[in-house]
Structure formats: C-alpha cells, structure tokens
Tab-separated table of C-alpha atoms in Angstrom:
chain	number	residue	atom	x	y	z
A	1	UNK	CA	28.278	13.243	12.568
A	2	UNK	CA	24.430	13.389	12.277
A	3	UNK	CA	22.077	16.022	14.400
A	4	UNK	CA	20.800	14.651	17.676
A	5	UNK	CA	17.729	16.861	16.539
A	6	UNK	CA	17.289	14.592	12.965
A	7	UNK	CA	14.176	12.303	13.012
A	8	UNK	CA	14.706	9.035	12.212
A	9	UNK	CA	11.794	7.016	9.952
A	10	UNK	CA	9.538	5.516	11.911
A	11	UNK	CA	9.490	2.636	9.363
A	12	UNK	CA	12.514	0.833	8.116
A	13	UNK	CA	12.903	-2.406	5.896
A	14	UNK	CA	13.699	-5.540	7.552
A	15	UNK	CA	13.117	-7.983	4.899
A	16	UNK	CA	12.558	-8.474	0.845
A	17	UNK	CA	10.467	-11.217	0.699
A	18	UNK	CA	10.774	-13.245	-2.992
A	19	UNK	CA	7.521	-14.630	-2.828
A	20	UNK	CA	3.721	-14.045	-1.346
A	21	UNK	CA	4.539	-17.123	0.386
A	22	UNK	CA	7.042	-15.988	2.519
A	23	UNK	CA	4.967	-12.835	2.769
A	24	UNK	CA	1.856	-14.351	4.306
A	25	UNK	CA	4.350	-16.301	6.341
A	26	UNK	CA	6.133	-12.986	8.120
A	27	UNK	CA	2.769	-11.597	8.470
A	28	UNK	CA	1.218	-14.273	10.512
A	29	UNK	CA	4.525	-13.481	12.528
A	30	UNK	CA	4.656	-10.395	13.113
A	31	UNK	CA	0.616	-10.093	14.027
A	32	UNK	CA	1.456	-12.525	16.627
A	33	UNK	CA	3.813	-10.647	18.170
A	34	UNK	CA	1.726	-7.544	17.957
A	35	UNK	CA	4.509	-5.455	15.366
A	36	UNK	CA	2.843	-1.997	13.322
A	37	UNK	CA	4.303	-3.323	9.912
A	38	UNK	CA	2.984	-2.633	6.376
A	39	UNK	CA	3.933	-4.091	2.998
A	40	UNK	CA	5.373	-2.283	0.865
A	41	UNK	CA	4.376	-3.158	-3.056
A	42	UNK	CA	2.364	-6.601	-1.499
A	43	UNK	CA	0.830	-7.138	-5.115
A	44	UNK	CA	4.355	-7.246	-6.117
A	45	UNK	CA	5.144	-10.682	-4.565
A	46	UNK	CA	1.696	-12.069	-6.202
A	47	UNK	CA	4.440	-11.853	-9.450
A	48	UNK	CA	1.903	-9.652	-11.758
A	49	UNK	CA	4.631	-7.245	-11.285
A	50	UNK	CA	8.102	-6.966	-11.990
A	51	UNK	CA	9.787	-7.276	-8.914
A	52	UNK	CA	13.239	-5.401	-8.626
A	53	UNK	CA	14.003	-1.843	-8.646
A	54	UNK	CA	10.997	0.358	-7.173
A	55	UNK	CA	8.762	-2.458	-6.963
A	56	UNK	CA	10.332	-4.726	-4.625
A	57	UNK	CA	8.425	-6.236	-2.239
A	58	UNK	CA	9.735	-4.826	1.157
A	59	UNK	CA	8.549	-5.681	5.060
A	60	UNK	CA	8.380	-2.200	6.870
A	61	UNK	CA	8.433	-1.943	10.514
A	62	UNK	CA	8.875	0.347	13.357
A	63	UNK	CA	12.207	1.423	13.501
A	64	UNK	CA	12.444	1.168	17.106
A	65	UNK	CA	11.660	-2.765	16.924
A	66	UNK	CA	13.345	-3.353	13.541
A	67	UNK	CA	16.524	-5.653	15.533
A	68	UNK	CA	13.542	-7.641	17.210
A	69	UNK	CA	11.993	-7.982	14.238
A	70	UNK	CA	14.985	-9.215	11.784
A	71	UNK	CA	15.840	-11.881	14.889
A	72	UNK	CA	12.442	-12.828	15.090
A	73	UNK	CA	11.698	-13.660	11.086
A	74	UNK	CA	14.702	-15.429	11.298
A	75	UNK	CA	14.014	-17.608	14.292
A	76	UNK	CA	10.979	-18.243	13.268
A	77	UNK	CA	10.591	-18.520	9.336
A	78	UNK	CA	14.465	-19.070	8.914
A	79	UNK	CA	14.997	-15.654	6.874
C-alpha cells in the first residue's frame, strides 16, 4: 500500500521514440496541444549515440496528462 503523503513525478515516460523522425513528429503534437514535455537524451535519436540502456530516447510528460498523452500520440502519429 503506498503513502497518500508520497509525491508522485511530475514527469513520466509515455513513449521511446526509435528515431528523430518520430521525435520531431510527437513534438509538433504535443506543442499543439499545449503539453509541458521534454526529451529525454534527444541527441540520442539523431543515432550519434548508442541508443538502449541509459541513453534511450524517452518522451517525458506531466504525469497528470500522461493517459491523454499516450491516446493522443497514438491517434495521431499511430504509436
């Protein structure tokens, strides 16, 4: 059972993104709709870096809007 007094992150991951294709693609999404995201390791998905493990690409938004998000991305760029 977890404490009602816990903070959850205010950022989670809703998508790992393969290329920086499909990253500029989810961007132009999510600004649309007005989401506070960031990218985690974005020069990652530009494949000058390895891209599994700790440097995986990752989408990170609000926690609070995370299910929009997910339904969103996949409405909309089929993810």
């Amino acid at each position: 059972m977890s404490d009602p007094h816990e903070r959850k992150p205010a950022f989670v991951a809703v998508y790992r993104p393969a290329d920086h294709f499909k990253v500029a693609m989810v961007k132009m999404v999510l600004d649309r709709e007005g989401v506070n995201y960031y990218i985690e390791n974005e020069l990652a998905s530009l494949g000058e870096l390895p891209t599994s493990g700790a440097l995986a690409t990752r989408v990170m938004v609000q926690a609070d809007r995370a299910d929009e998000c997910k339904r969103l991305l996949e409405e909309e760029v089929g993810l």
